[in-house]
Structure formats: C-alpha cells, structure tokens
Tab-separated table of C-alpha atoms in Angstrom:
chain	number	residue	atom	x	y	z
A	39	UNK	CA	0.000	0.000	0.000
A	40	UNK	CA	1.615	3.230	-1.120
A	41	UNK	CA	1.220	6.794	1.037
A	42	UNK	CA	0.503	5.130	3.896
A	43	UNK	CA	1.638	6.126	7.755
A	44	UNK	CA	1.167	4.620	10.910
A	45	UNK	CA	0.397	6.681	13.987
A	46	UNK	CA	1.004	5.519	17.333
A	47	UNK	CA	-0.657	7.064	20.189
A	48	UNK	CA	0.114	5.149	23.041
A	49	UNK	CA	3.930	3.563	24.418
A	50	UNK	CA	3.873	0.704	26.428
A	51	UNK	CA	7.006	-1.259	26.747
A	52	UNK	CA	5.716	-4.720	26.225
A	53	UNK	CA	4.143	-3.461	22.790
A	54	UNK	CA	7.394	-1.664	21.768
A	55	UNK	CA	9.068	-4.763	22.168
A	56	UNK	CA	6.525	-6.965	20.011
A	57	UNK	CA	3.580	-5.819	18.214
A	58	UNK	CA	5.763	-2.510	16.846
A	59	UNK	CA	8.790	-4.710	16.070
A	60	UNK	CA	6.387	-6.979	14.251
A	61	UNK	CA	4.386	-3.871	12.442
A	62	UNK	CA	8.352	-2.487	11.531
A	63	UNK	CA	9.675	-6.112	10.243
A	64	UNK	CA	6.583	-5.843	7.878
A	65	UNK	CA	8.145	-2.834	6.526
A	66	UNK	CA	6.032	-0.043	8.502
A	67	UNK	CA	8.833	2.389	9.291
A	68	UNK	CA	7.684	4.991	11.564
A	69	UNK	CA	5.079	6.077	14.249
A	70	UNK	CA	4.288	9.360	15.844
A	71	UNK	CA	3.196	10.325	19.504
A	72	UNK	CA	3.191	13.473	21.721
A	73	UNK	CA	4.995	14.197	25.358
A	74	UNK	CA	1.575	13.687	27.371
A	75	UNK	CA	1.190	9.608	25.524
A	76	UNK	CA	4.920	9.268	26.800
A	77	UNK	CA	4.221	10.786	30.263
A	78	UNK	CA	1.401	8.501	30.774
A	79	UNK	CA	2.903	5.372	29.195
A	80	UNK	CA	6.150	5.718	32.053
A	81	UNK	CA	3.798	7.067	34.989
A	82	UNK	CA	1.288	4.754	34.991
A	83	UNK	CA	3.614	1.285	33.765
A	84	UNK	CA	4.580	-0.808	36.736
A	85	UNK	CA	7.646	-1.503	34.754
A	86	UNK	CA	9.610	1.992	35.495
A	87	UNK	CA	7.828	1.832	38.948
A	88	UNK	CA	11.519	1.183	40.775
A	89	UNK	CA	13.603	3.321	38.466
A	90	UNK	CA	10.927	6.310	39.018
A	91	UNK	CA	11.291	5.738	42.890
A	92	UNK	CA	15.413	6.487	42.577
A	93	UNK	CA	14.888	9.208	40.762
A	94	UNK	CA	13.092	11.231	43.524
C-alpha cells in the first residue's frame, strides 16, 4: 500500500518490544506520539515503577 503512515498514540514497553517490532519487520517504518502519551505510558507502567522511585 503506497502513502501510507502509521500513527502511534500510546507507548507501552511490552508493545514496543513486540507488536511494533512486528508492524516495523513488515516494513512499517515509523510512528508518531506526543509528550503527554509518553508521560502517561512511564507514569502509569509498573515496569519503570523502581527506576521512578530512585529518581526522587
């Protein structure tokens, strides 16, 4: 499919590491977001929990 763009408006970890690898091996090459997706995707994922905590 020609002129076609993906746009990605939410960041999780887990899908950056599978479903957007997946979407990018089948020759989708890029994604767009804004800073308040990101903020929410780190503040509210248990996964940066601990590194948030050692930050403050």
């Amino acid at each position: 499919m020609k002129n076609f763009s993906l746009w990605c408006d939410f960041i999780e970890n887990s899908f950056l590491d599978n479903e957007f690898l997946n979407l990018l091996s089948h020759g989708i090459n890029g994604a767009t977001s804004n800073p308040a997706i990101f903020k929410n995707a780190i503040l509210n994922s248990p996964i940066y929990k601990d590194k948030i905590l050692k930050l403050k």
